[in-house]
CSV table of N, CA, C and O in Angstrom, one decimal:
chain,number,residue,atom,x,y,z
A,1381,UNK,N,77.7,105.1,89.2
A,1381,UNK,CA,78.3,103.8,89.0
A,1381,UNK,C,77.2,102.7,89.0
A,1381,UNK,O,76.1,103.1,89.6
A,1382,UNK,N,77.2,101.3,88.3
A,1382,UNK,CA,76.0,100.5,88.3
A,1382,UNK,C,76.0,99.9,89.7
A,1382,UNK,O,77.0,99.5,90.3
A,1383,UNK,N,74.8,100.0,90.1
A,1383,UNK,CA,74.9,98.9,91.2
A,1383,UNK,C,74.6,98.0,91.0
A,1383,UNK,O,74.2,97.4,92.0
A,1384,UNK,N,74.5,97.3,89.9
A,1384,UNK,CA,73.8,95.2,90.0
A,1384,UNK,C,75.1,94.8,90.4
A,1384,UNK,O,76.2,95.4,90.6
A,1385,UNK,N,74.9,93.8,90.6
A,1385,UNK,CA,75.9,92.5,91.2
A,1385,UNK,C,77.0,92.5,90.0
A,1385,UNK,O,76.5,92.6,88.9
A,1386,UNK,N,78.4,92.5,90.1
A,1386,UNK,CA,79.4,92.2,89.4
A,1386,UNK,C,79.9,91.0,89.6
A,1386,UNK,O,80.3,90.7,90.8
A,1387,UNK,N,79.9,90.3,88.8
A,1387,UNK,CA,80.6,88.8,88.6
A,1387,UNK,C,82.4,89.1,88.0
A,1387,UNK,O,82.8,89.8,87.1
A,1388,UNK,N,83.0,88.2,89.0
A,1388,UNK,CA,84.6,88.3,88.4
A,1388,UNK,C,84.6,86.9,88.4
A,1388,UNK,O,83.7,86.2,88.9
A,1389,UNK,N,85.8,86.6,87.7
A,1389,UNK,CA,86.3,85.2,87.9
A,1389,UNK,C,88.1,85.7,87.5
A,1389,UNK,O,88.5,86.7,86.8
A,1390,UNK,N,88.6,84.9,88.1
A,1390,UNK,CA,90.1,85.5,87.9
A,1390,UNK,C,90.5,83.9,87.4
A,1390,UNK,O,89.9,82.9,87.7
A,1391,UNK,N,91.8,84.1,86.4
A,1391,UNK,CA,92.1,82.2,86.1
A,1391,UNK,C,93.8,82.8,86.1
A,1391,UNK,O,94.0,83.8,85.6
A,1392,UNK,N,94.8,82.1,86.6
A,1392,UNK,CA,95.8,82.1,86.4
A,1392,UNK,C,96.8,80.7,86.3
A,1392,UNK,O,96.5,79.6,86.6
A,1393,UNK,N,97.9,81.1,85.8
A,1393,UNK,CA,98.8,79.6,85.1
A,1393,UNK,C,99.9,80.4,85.8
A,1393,UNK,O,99.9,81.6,85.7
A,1394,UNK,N,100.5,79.9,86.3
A,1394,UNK,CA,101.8,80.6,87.1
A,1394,UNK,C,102.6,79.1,87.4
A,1394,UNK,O,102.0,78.1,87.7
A,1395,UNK,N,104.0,79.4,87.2
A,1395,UNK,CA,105.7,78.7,87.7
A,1395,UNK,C,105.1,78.7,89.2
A,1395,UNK,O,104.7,79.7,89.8
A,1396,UNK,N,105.1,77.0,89.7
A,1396,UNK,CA,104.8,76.9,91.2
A,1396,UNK,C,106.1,77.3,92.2
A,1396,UNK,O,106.2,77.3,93.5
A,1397,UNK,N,106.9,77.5,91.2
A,1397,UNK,CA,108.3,78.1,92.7
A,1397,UNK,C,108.7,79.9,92.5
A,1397,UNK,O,109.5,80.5,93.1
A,1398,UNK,N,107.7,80.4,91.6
A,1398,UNK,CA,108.0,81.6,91.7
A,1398,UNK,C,107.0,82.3,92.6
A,1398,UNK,O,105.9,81.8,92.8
A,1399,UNK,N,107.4,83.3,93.1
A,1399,UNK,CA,107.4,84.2,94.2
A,1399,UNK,C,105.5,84.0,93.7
A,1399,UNK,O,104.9,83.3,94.5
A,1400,UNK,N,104.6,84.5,92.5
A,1400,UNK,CA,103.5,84.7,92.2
A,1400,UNK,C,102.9,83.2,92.5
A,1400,UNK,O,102.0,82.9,93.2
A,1401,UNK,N,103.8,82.1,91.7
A,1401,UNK,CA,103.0,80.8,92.2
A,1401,UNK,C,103.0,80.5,93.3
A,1401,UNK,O,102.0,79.7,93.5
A,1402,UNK,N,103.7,80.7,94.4
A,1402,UNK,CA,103.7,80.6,96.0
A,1402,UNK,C,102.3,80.8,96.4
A,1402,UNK,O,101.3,80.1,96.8
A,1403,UNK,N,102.5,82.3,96.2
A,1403,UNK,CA,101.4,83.5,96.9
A,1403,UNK,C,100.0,82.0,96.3
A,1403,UNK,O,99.4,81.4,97.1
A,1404,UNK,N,99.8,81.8,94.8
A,1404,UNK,CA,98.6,81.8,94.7
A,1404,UNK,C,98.7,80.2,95.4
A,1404,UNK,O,97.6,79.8,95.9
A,1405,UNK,N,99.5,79.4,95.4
A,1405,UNK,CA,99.5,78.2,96.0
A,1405,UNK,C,98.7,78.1,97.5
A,1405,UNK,O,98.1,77.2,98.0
A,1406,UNK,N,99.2,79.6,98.1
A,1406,UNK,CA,99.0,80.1,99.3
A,1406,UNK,C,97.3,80.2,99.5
A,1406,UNK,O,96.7,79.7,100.4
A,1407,UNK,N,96.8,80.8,98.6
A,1407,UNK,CA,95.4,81.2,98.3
A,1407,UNK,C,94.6,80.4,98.2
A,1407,UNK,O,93.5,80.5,98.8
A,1408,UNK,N,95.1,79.3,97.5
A,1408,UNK,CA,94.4,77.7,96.9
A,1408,UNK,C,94.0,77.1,98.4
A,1408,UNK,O,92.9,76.8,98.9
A,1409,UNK,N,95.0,77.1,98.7
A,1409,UNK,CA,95.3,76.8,100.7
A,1409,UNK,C,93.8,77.3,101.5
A,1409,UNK,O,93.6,76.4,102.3
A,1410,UNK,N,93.4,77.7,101.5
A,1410,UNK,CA,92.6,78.7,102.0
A,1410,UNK,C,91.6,78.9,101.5
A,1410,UNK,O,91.5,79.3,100.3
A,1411,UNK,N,90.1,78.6,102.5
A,1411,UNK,CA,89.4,78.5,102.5
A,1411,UNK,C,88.8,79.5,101.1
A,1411,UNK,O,89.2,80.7,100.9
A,1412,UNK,N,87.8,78.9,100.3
A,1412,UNK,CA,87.5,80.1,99.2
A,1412,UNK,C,87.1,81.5,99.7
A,1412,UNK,O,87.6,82.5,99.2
A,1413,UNK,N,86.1,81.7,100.9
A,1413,UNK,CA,85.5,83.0,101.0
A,1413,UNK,C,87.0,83.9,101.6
A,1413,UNK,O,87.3,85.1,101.2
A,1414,UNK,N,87.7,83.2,102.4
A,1414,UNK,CA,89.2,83.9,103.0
A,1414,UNK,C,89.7,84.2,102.0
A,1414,UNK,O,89.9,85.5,101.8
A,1415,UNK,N,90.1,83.5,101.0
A,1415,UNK,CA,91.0,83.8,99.9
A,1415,UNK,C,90.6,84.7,98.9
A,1415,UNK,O,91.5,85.4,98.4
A,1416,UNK,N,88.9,84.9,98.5
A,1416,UNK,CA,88.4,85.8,98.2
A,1416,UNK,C,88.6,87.7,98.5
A,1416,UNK,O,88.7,88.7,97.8
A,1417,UNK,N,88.8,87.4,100.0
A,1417,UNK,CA,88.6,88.1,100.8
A,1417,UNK,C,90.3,88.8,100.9
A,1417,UNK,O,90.6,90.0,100.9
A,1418,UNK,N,91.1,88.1,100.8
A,1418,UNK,CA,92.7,88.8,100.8
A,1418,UNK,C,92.7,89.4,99.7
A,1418,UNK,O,92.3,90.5,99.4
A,1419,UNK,N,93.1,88.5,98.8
A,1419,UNK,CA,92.7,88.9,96.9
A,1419,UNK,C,92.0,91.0,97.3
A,1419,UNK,O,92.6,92.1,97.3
A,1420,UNK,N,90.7,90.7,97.6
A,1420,UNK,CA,89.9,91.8,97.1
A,1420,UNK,C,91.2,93.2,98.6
A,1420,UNK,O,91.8,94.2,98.4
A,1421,UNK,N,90.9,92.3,99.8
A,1421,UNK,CA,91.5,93.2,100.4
A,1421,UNK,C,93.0,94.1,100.1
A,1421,UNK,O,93.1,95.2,100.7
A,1422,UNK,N,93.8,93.5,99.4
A,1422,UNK,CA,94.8,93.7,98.8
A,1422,UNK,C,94.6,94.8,97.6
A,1422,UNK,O,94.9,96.0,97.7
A,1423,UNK,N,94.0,94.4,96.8
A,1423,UNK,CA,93.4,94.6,95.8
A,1423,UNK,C,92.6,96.5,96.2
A,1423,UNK,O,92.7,97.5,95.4
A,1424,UNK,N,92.1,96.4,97.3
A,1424,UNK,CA,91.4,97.6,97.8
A,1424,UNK,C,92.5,98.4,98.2
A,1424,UNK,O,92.8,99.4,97.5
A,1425,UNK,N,93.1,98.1,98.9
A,1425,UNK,CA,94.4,99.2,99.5
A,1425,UNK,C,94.9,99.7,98.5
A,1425,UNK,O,94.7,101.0,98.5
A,1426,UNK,N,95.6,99.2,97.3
A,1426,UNK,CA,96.3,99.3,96.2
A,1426,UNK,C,95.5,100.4,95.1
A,1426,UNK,O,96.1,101.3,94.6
A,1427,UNK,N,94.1,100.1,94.8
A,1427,UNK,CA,93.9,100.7,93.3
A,1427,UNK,C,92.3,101.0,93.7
A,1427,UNK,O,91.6,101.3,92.7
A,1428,UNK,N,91.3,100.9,95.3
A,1428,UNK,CA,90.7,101.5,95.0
A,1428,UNK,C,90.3,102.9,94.4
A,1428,UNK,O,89.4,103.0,93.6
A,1429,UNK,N,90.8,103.5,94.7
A,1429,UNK,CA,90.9,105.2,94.6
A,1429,UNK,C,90.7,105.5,93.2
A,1429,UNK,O,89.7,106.2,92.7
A,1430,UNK,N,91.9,104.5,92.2
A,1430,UNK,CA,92.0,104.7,90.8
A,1430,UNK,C,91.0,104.1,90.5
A,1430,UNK,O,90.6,104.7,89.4
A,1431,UNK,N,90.1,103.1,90.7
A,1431,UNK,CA,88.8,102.1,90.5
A,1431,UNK,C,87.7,103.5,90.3
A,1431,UNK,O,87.0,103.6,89.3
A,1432,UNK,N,87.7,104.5,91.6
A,1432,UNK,CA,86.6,105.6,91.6
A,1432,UNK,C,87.1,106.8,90.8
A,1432,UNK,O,86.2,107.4,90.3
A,1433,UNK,N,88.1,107.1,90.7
A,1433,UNK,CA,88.7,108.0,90.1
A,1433,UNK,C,88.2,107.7,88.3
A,1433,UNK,O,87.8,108.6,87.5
A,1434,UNK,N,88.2,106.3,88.0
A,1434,UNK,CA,87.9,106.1,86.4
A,1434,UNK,C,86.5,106.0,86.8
A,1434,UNK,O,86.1,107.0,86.2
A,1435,UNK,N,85.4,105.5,87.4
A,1435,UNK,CA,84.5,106.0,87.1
A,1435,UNK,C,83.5,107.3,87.5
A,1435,UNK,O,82.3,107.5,87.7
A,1436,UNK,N,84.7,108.1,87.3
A,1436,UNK,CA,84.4,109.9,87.8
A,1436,UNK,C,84.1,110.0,88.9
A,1436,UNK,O,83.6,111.1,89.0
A,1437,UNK,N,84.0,109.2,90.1
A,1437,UNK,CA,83.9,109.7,91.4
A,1437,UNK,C,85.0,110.6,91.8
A,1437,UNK,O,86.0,109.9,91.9
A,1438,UNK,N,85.2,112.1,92.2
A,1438,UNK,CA,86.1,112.6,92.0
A,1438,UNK,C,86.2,113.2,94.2
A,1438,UNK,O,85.4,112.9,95.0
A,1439,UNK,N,86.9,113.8,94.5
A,1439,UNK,CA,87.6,114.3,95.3
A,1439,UNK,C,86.3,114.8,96.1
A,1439,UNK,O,85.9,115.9,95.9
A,1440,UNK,N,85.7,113.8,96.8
A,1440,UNK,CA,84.1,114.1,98.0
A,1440,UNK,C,84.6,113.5,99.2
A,1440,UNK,O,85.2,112.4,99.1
A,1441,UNK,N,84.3,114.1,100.3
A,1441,UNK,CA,84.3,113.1,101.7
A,1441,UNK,C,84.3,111.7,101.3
A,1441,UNK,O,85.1,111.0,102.0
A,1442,UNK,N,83.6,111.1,100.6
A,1442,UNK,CA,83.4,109.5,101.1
A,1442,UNK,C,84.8,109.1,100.2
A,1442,UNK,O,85.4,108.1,100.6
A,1443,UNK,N,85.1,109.7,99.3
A,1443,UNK,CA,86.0,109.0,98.7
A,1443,UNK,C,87.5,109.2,99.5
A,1443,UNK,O,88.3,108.3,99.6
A,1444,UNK,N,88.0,110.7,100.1
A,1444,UNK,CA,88.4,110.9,100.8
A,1444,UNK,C,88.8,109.8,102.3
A,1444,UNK,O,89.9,109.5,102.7
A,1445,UNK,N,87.4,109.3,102.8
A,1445,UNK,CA,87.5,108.5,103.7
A,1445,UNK,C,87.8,107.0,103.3
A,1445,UNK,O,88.3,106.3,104.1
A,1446,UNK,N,87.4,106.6,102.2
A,1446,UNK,CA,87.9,105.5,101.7
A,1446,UNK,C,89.6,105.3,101.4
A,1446,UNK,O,90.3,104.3,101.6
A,1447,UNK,N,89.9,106.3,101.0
A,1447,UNK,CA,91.5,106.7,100.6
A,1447,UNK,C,91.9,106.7,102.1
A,1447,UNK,O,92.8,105.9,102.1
A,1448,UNK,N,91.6,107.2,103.4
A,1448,UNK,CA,92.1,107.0,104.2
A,1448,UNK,C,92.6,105.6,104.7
A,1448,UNK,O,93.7,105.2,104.9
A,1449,UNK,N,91.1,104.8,104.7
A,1449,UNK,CA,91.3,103.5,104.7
A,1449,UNK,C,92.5,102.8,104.2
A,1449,UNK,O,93.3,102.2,104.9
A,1450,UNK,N,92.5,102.9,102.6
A,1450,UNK,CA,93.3,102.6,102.2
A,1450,UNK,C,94.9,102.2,102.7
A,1450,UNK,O,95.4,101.2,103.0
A,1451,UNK,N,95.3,103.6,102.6
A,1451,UNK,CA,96.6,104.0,103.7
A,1451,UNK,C,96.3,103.5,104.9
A,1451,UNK,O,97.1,102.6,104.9
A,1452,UNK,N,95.6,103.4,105.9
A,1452,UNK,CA,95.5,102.6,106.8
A,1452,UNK,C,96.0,101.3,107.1
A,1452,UNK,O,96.7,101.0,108.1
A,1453,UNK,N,95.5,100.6,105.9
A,1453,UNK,CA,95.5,99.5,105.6
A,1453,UNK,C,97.0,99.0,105.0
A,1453,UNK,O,97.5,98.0,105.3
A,1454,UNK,N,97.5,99.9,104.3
A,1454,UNK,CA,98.7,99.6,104.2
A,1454,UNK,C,99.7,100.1,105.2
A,1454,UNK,O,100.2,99.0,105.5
A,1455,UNK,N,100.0,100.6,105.7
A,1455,UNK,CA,100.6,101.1,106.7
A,1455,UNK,C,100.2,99.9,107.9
A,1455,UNK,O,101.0,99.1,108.4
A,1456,UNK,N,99.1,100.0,108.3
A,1456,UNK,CA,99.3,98.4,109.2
A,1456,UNK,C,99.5,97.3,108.6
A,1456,UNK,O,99.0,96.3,109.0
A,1457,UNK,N,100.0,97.1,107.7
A,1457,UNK,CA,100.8,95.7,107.2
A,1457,UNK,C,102.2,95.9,106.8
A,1457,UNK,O,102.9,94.9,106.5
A,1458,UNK,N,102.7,97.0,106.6
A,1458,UNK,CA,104.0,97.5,106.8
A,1458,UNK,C,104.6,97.7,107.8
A,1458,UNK,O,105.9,97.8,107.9
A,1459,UNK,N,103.5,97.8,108.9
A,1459,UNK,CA,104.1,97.8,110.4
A,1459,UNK,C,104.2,96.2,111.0
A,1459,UNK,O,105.0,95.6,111.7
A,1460,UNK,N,103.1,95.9,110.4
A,1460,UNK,CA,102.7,94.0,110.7
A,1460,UNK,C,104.2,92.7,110.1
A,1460,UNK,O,104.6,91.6,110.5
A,1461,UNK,N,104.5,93.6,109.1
A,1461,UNK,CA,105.8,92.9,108.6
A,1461,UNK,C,106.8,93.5,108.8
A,1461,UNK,O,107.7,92.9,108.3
A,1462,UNK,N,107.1,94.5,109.2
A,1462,UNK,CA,108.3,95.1,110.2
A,1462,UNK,C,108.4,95.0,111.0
A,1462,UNK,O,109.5,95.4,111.5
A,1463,UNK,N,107.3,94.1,112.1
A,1463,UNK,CA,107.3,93.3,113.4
A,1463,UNK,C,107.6,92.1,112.9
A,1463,UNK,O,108.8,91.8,113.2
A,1464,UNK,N,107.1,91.4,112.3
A,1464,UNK,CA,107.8,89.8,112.1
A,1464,UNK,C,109.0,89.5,111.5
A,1464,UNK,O,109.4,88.3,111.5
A,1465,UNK,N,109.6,90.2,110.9
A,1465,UNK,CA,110.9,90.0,110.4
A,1465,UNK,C,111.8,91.3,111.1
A,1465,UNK,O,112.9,91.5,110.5
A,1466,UNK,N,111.8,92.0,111.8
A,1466,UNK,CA,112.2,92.4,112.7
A,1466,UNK,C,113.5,93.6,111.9
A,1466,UNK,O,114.7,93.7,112.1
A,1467,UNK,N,112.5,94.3,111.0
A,1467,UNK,CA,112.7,95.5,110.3
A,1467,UNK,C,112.5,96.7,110.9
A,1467,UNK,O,111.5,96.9,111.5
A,1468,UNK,N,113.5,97.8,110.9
A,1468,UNK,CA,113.2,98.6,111.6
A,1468,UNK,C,112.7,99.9,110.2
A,1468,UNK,O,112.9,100.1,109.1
A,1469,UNK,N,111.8,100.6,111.3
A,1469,UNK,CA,111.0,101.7,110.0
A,1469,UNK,C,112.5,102.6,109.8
A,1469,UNK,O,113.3,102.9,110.6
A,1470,UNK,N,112.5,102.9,108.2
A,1470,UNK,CA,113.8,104.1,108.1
A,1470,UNK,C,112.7,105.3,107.4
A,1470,UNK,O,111.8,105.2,106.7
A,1471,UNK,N,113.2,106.4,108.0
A,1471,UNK,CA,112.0,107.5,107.0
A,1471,UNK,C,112.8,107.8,106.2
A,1471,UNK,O,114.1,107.7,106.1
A,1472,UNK,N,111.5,108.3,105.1
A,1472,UNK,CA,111.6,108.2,103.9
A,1472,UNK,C,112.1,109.6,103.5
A,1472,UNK,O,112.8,109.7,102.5
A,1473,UNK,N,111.8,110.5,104.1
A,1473,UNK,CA,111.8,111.9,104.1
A,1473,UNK,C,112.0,113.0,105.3
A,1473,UNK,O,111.4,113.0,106.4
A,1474,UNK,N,113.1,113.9,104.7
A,1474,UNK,CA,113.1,114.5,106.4
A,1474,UNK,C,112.9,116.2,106.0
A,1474,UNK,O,113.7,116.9,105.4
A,1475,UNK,N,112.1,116.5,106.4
A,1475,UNK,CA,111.3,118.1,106.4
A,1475,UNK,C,112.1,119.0,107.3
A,1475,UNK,O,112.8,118.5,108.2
A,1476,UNK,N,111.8,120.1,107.2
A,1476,UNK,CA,111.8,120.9,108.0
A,1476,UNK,C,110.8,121.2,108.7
A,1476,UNK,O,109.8,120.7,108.4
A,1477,UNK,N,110.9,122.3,109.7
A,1477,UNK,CA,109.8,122.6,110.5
A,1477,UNK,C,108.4,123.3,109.9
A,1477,UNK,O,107.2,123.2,110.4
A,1478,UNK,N,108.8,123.9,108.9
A,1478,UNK,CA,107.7,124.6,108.4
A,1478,UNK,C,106.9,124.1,107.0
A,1478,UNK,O,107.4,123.7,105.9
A,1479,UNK,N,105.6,124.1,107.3
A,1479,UNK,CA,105.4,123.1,106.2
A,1479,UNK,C,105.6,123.4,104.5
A,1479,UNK,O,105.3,122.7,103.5
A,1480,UNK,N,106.5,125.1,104.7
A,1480,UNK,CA,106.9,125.3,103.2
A,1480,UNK,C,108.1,124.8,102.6
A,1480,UNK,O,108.5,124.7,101.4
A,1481,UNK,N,108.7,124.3,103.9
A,1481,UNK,CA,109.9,123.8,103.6
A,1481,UNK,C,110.1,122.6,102.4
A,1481,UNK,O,109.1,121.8,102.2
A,1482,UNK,N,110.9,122.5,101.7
A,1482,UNK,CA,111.2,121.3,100.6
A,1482,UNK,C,111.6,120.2,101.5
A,1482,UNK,O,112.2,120.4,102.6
A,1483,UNK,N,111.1,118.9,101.0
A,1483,UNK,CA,111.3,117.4,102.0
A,1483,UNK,C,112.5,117.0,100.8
A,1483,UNK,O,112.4,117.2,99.6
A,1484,UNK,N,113.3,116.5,101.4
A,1484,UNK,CA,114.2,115.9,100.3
A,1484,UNK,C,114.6,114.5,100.9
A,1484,UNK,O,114.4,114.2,102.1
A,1485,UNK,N,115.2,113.5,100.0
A,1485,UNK,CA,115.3,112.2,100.1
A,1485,UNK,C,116.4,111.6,101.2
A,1485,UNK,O,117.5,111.9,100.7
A,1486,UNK,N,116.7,110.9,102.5
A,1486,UNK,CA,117.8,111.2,103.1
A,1486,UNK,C,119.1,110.7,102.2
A,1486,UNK,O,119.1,110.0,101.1
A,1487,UNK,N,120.4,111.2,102.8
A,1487,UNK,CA,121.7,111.2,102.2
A,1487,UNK,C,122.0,109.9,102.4
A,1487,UNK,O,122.1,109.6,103.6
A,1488,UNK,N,122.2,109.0,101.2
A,1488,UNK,CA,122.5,107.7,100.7
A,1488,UNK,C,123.7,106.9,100.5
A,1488,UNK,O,123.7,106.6,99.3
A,1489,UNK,N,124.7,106.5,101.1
A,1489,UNK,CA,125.8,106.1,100.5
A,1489,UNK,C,125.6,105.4,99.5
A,1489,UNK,O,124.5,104.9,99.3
A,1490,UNK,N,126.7,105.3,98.6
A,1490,UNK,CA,126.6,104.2,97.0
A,1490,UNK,C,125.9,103.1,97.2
A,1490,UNK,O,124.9,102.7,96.5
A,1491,UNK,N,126.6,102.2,98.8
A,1491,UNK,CA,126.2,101.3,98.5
A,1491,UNK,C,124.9,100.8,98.7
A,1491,UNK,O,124.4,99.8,98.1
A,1492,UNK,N,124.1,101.8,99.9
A,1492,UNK,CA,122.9,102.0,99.9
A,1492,UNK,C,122.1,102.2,99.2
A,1492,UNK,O,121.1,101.5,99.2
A,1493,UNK,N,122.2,103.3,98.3
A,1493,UNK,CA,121.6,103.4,96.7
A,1493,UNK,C,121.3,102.3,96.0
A,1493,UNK,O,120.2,101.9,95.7
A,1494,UNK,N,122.5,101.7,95.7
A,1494,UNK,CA,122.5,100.6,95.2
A,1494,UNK,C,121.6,99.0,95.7
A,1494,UNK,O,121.3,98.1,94.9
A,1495,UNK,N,121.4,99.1,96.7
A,1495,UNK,CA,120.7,98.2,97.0
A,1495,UNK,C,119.5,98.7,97.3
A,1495,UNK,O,118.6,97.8,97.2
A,1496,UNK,N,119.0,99.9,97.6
A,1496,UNK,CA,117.5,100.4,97.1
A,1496,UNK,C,117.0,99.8,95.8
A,1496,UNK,O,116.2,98.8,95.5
A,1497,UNK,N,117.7,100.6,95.1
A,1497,UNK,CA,117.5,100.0,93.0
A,1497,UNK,C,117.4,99.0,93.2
A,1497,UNK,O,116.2,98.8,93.3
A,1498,UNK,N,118.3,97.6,93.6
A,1498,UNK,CA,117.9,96.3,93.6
A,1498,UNK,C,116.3,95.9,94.4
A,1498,UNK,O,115.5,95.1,93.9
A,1499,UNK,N,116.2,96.4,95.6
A,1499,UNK,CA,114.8,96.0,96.1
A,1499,UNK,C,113.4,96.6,95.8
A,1499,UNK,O,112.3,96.2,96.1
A,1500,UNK,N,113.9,98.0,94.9
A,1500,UNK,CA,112.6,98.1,94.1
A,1500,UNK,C,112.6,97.2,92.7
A,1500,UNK,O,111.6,96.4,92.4
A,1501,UNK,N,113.7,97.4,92.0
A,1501,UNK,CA,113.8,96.4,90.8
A,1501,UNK,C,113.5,94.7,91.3
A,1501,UNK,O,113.2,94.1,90.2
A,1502,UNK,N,113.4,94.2,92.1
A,1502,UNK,CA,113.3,92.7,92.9
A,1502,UNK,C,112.0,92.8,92.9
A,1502,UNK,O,111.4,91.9,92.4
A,1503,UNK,N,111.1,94.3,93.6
A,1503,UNK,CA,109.7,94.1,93.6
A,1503,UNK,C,109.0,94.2,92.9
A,1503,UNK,O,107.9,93.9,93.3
A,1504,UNK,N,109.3,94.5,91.3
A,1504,UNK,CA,108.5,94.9,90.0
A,1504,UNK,C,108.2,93.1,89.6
A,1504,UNK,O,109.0,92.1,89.4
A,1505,UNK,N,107.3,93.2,89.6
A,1505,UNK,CA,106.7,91.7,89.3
A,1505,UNK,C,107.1,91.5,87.6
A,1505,UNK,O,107.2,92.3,86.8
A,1506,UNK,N,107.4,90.0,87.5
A,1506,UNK,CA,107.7,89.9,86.5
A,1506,UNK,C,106.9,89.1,85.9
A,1506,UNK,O,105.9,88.6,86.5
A,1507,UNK,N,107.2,88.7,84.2
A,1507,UNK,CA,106.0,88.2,83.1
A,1507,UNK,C,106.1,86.6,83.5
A,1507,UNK,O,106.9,86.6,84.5
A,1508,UNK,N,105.9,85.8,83.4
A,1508,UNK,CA,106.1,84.5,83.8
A,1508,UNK,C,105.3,84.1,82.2
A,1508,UNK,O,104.1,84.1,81.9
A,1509,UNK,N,106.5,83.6,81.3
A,1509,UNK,CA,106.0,83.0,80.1
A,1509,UNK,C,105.2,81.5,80.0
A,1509,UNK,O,104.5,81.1,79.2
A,1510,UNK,N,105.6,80.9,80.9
A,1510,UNK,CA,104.8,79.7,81.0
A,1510,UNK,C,106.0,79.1,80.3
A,1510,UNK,O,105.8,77.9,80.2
A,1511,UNK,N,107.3,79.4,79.6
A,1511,UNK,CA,108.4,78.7,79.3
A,1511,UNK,C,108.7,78.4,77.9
A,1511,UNK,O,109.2,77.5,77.2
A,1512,UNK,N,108.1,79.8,77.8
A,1512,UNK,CA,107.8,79.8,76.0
A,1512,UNK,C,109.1,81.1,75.5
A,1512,UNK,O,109.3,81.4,74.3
């Protein structure tokens, strides 16, 4: 991978009452090197892996320990916001004892289902035309 210095600049136009213009209104807020710093930290949890994976760093201890991080990282802010809004953890999956066993998804009533679909469909970020 190169190591000289990488320069980014990020520029965005976003609707100030949608969910994305909030966040970056939020960002604006905030001191530049802080806001730098969520940006990238976010950013790392999410897609470093695939960042080393494209440029062929493949399946070694350090990448390994980075991927841990990762999860780490997300997992304490899924716990950090299941404390403040006062969400309780539901698992996601329920195994059997043996680790050959098949994990399957727990049993869902309709209306449950149904409101899954809506809070993944709710989280898929959407295009924000600028009103065109």
């Amino acid at each position: 991978m190169d190591e000289r210095i990488v320069d980014g600049t990020f520029r965005f136009r976003l609707l100030g009452e949608t969910p994305n213009g909030v966040l970056l209104k939020y960002l604006k807020s905030q001191s530049t090197v802080f806001s730098h710093e969520l940006i990238l930290t976010a950013a790392r949890a999410f897609w470093l892996s695939e960042a080393y994976l494209y440029f062929g760093v493949k399946q070694d201890s350090d990448l390994k320990k980075k991927v841990q991080h990762m999860i780490f990282a997300l997992e304490d802010r899924a716990a950090y916001l299941r404390m403040m809004f006062g969400i309780e953890p539901r698992p996601i999956f329920r195994c059997g004892d043996s680790s050959s066993d098949v994990c399957s998804l727990p049993e869902l009533e309709e209306e449950e289902v149904e409101q899954e679909v809506q809070t993944v469909w709710d989280s898929i970020p959407q295009i924000e035309t600028g009103g065109l």
